[in-house]
Coordinates of C-alpha atoms and ligand atoms in Angstrom, one line a residue:
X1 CA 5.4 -24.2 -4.6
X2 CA 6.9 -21.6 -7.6
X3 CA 10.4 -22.4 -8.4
X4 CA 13.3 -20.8 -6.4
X5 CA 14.1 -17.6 -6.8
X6 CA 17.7 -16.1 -5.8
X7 CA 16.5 -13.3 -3.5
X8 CA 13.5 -12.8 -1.7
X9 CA 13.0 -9.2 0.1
X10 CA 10.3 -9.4 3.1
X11 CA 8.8 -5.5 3.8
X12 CA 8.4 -2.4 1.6
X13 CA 9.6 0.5 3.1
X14 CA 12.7 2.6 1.8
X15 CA 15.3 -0.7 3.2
X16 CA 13.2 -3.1 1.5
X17 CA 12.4 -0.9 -1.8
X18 CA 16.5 0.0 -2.1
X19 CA 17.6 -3.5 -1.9
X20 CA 14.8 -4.6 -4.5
X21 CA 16.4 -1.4 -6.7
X22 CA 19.9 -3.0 -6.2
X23 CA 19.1 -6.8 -6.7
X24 CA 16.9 -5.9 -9.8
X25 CA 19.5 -4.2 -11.5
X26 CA 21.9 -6.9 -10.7
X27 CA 19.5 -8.9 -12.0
X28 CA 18.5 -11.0 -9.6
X29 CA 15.0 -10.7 -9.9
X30 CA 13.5 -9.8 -6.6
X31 CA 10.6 -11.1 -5.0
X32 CA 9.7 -8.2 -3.0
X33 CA 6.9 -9.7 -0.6
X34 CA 6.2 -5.9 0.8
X35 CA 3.7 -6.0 3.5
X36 CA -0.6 -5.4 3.2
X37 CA 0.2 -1.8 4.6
X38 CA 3.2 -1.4 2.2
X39 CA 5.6 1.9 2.6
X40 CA 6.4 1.7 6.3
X41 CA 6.6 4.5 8.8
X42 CA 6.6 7.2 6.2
X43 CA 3.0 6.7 5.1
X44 CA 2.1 8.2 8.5
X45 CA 4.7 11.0 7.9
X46 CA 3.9 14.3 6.0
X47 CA 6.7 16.4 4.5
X48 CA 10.0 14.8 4.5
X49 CA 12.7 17.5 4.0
X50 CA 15.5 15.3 5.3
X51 CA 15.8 13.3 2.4
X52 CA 18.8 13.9 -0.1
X53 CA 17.9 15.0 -3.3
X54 CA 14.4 16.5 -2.1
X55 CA 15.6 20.3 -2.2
X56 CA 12.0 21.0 -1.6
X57 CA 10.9 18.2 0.9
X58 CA 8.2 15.7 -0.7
X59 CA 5.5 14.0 1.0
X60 CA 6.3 10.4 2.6
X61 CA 3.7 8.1 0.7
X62 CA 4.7 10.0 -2.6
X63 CA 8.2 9.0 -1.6
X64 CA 7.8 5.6 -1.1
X65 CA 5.6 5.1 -4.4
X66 CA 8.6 6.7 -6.2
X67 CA 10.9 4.2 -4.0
X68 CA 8.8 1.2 -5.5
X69 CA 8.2 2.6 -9.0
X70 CA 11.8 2.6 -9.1
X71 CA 13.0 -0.7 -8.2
X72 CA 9.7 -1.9 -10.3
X73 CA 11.4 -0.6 -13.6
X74 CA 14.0 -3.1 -13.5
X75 CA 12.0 -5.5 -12.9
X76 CA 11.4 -6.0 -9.2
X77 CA 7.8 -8.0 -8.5
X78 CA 5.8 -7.1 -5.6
X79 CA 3.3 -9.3 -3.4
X80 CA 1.5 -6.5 -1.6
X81 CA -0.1 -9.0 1.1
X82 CA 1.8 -9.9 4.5
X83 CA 4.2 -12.9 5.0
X84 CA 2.6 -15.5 7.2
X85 CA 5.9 -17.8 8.1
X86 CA 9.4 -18.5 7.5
X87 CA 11.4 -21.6 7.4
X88 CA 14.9 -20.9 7.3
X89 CA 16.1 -23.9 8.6
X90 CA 17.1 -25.6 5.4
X91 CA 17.5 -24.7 1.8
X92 CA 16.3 -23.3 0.0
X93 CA 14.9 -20.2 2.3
X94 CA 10.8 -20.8 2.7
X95 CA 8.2 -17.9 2.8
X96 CA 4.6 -18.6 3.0
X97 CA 1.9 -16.2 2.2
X98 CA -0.8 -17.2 3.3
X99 CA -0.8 -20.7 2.2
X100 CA 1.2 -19.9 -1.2
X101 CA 4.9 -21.1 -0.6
X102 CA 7.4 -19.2 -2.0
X103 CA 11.5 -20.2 -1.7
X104 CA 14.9 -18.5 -2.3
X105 CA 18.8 -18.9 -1.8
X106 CA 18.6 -15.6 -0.4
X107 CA 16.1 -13.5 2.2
X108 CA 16.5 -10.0 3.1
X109 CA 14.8 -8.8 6.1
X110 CA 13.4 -5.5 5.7
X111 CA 10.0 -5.4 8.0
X112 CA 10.8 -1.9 10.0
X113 CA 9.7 -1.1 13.1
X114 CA 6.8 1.0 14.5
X115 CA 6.6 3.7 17.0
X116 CA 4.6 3.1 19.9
X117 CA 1.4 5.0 20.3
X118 CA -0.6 6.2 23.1
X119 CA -3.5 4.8 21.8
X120 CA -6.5 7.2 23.0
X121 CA -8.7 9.1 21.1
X122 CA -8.1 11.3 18.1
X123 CA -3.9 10.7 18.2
X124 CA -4.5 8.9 14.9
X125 CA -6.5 11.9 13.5
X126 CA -3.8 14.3 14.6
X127 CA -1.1 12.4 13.2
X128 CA 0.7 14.5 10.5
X129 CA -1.3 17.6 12.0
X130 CA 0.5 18.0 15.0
X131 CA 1.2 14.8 16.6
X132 CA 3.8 12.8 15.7
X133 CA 6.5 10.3 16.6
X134 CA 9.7 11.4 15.3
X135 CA 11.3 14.8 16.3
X136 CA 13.6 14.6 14.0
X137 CA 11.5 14.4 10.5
X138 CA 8.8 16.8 12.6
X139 CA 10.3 19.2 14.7
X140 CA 11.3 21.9 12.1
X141 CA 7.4 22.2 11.5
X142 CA 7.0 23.5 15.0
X143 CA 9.6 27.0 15.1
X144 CA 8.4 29.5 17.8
X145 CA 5.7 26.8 19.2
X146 CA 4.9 25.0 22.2
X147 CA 5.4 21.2 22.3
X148 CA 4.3 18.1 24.6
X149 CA 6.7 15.2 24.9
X150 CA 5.2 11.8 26.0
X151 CA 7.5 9.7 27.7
X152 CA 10.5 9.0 30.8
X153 CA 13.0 7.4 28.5
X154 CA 16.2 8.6 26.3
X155 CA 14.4 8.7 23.4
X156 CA 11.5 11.4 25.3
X157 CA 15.1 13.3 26.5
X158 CA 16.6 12.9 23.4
X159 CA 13.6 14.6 21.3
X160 CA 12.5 17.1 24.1
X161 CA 16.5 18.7 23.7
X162 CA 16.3 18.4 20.0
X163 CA 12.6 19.9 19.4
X164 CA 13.9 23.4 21.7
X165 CA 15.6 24.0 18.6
X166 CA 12.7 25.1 17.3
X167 CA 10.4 25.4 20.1
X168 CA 10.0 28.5 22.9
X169 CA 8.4 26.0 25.5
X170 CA 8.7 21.7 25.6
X171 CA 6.6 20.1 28.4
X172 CA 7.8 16.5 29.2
X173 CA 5.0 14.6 30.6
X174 CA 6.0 11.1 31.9
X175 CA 3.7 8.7 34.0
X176 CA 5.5 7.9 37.0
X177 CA 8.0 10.3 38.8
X178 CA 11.3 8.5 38.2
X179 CA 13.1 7.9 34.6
X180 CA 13.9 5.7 32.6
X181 CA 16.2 7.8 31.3
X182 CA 19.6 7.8 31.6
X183 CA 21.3 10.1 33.7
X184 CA 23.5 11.8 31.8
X185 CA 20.3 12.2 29.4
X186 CA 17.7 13.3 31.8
X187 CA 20.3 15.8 34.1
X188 CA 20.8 17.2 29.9
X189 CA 16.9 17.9 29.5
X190 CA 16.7 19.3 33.3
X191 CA 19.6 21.5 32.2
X192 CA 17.7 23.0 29.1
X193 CA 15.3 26.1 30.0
X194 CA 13.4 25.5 27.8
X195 CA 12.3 22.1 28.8
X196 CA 9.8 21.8 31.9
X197 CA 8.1 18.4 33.6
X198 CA 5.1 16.9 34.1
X199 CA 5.5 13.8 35.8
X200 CA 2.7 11.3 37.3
X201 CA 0.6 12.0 34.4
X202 CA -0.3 10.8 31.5
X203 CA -1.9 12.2 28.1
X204 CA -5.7 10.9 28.4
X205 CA -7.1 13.0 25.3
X206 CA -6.1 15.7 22.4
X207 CA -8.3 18.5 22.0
X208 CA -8.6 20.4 19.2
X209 CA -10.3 20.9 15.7
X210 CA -8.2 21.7 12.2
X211 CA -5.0 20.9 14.6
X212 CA -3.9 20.0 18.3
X213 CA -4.7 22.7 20.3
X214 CA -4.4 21.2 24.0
X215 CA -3.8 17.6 25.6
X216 CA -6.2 16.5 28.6
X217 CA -3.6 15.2 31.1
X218 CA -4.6 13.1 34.2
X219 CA -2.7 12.7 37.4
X220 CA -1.6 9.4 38.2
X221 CA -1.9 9.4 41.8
X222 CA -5.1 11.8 42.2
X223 CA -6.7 10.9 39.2
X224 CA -7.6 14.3 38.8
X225 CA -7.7 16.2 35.2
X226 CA -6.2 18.8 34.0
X227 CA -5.7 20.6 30.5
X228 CA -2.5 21.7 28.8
X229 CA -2.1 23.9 26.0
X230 CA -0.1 23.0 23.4
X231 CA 0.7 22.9 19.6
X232 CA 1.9 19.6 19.0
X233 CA 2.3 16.2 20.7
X234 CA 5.5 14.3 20.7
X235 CA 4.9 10.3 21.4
X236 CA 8.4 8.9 22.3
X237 CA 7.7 5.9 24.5
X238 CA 9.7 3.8 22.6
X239 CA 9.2 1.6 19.0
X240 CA 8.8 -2.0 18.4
X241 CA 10.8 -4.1 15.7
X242 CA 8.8 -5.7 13.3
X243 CA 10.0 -9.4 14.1
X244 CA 7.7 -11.8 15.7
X245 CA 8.0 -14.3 12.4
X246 CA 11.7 -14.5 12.7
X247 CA 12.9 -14.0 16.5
X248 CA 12.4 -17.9 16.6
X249 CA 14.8 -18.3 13.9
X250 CA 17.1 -15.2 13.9
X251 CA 19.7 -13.9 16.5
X252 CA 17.8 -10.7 18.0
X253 CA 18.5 -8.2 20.9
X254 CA 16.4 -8.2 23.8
X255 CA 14.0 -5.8 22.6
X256 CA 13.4 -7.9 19.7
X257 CA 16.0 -6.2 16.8
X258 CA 17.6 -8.4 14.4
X259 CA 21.3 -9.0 15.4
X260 CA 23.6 -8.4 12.2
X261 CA 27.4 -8.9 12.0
X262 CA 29.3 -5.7 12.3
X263 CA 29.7 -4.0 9.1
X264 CA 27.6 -6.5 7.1
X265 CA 23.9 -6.9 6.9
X266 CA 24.2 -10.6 7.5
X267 CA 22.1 -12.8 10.5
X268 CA 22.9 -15.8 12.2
X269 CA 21.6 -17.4 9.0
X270 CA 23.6 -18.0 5.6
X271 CA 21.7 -16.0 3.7
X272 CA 19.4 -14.8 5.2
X273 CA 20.7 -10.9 5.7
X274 CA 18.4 -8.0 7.7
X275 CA 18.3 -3.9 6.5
X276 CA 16.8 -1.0 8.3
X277 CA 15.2 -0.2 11.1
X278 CA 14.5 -4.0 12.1
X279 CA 18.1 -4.2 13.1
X280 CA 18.9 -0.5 13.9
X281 CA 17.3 1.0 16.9
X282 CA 19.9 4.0 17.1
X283 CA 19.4 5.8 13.8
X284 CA 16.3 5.1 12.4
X285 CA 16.1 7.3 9.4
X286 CA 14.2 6.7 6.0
X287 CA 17.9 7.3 4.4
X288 CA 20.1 5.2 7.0
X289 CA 17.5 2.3 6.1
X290 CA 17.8 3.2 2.5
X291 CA 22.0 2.8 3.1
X292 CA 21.5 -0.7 4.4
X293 CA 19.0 -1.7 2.0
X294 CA 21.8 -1.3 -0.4
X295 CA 24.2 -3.1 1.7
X296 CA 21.7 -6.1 2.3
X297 CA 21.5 -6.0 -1.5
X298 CA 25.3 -6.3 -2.5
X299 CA 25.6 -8.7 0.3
X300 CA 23.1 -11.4 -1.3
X301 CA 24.2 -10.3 -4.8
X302 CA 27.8 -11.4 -3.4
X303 CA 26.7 -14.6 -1.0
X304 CA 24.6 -15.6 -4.5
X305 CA 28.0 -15.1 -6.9
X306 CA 29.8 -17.5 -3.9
X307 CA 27.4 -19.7 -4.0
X308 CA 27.4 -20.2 -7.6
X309 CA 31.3 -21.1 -7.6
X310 CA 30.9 -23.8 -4.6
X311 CA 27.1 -25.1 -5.4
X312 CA 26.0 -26.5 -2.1
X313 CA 29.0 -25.2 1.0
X314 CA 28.7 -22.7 3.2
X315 CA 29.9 -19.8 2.0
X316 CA 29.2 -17.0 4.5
X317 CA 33.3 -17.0 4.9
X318 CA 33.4 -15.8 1.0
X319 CA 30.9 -12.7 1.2
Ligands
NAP401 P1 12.2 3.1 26.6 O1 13.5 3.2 27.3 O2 11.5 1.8 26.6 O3 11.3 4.2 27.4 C1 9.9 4.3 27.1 C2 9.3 5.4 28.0 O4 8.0 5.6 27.6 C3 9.3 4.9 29.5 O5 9.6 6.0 30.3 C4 7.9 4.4 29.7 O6 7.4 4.7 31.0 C5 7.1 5.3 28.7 N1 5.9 4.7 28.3 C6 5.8 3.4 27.7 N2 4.6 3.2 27.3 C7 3.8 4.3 27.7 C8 2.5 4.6 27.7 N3 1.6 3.8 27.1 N4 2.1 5.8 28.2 C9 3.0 6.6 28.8 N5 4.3 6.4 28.8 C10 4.7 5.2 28.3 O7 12.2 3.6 25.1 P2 13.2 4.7 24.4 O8 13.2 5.9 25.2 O9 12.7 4.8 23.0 O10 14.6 4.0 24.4 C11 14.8 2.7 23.7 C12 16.2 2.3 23.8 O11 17.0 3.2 23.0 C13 16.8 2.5 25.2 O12 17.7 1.4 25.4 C14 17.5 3.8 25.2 O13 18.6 3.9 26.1 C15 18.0 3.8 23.7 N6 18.1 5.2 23.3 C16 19.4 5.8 23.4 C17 19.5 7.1 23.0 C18 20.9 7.7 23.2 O14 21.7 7.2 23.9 N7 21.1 8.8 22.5 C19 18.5 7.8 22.5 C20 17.2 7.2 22.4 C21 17.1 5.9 22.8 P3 7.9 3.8 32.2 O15 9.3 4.3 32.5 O16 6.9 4.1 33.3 O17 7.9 2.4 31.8

């Protein structure tokens, strides 16, 4: 086992990357253990033109290098492999990779989430040329187009309205012939003329060549097939938190999110703190996650200056 470090930071995307920024220039010296597939969700994203400071967009895994090149030149070090399991039931904090032990005072939690996919053929080709799973960094790439929407729930209703912004047409296409969907959402899509349904059916293949071109959709109940033409292909059937090492140890929501305290990054666990999308299912942006990133940061950076004037208490009542 190396000796113990004052912060450890579990997942490189733009939460994990801002806190090691932070902590390395408070000089903690970060451990940044960032994940095999290091960057997160926007290494499947193209342009990002959402991002302050980007005046003329930049692409997602250029972003995230920058993100990491920046919190590297003060001194940040990276472990680009996966974390295999946690101990935080005593102290210091323990984090194995693979069977390399590594402990801390502090742990932030920044392992993301991932959108769900469909998981038929060619959706992974097509992704960043015309299917995708976020509206919101997407959608503006699709003015005067038609759209597919995957999906009954909130999210589905939520992305249908906002993609007729820059859409003529938005077909929902959802499996079964009730929602899941609030009602107050769902009566809001029905409302929208530009938005039409598809329901007992799902999305069996995409078709196209350079781009999507059409979706193969089969009926539910018949089984029969039909094909669709379209330009794009939204997937909003929901996303997964990244958390099956820590829902054992950490207070999470019932879809799996890392419960923080309100305005504080902090768990159930003295220090031990969580940033980004693991613990935020309602905004889920690259620079919301950033924001907390930097909260997680000060928090530790705080909970560690605490902990040096009362060596051994629990301080969480201090930070
Ligand atoms: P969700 O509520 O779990 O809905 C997922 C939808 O995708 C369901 O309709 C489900 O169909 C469908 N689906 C799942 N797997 C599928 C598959 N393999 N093929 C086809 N369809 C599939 O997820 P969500 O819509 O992302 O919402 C997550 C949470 O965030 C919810 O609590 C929601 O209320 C909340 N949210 C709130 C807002 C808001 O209030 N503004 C916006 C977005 C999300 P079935 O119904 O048949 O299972």
């Amino acid at each position: 086992m190396s000796e113990t470090r004052e912060l450890i930071i579990i997942g490189g995307g733009p939460a994990g990357y801002t806190a090691a920024l932070y902590a390395a220039r408070a000089n903690l010296a970060p451990l940044v253990i960032e994940g095999f597939n290091w960057g997160g969700q926007l290494m499947v994203t193209t342009d990002v033109e959402n991002y302050p400071g980007y005046p003329d967009g930049i692409m997602g895994p250029e972003m995230m290098a920058e993100f990491r090149r920046q919190a590297e030149r003060f001194g940040a070090e990276f472990i680009t492999d996966d974390v295999a399991r946690v101990d935080f039931s005593e102290r210091p904090l323990r984090v194995w990779v693979e069977n390399d032990e590594y402990s801390a005072q502090t742990v932030i939690v920044a392992t993301g989430a991932t959108a769900r996919w469909l998981g038929i053929p060619r959706e992974q080709h097509f992704q960043g040329r015309g299917v995708s799973a976020c509206a919101t960094c997407d959608g503006a790439f699709f003015k005067e187009k038609e759209l597919v929407v995957v999906g009954g729930g909130d999210s589905a209703m939520e992305e249908a309205n906002f993609l007729t912004r820059y859409a003529t047409k938005v077909t929902v296409v959802h499996r079964r012939n009730e929602f899941r969907a609030s009602q107050i959402m769902l009566e809001r899509a029905r409302a929208n003329p530009k938005i039409s349904f598809i329901t007992n059916a799902v999305v069996d293949d995409i078709l196209g060549d350079a781009k999507v071109e059409a979706v193969m959709l089969r009926d539910t109940v018949t089984d029969g097939i039909s094909e669709l033409k379209t330009d794009g292909v939204f997937v909003a059937i929901g996303h997964d938190p990244t958390t099956a090492l820590f829902v054992d140890q950490l207070d999470h929501d019932a879809a799996g999110y890392l419960v923080t305290k309100p305005h504080s990054t902090e768990t159930n666990i003295d220090g031990v703190f969580a940033a980004g999308d693991v613990q935020d299912h309602t905004y889920r942006q690259a620079v919301t996650a950033a924001g907390s990133g930097c909260m997680a940061a000060l928090d530790a950076e705080r909970y560690l200056a605490a902990l040096e004037r009362h060596p051994g208490t629990a301080v969480a009542a201090e930070v």
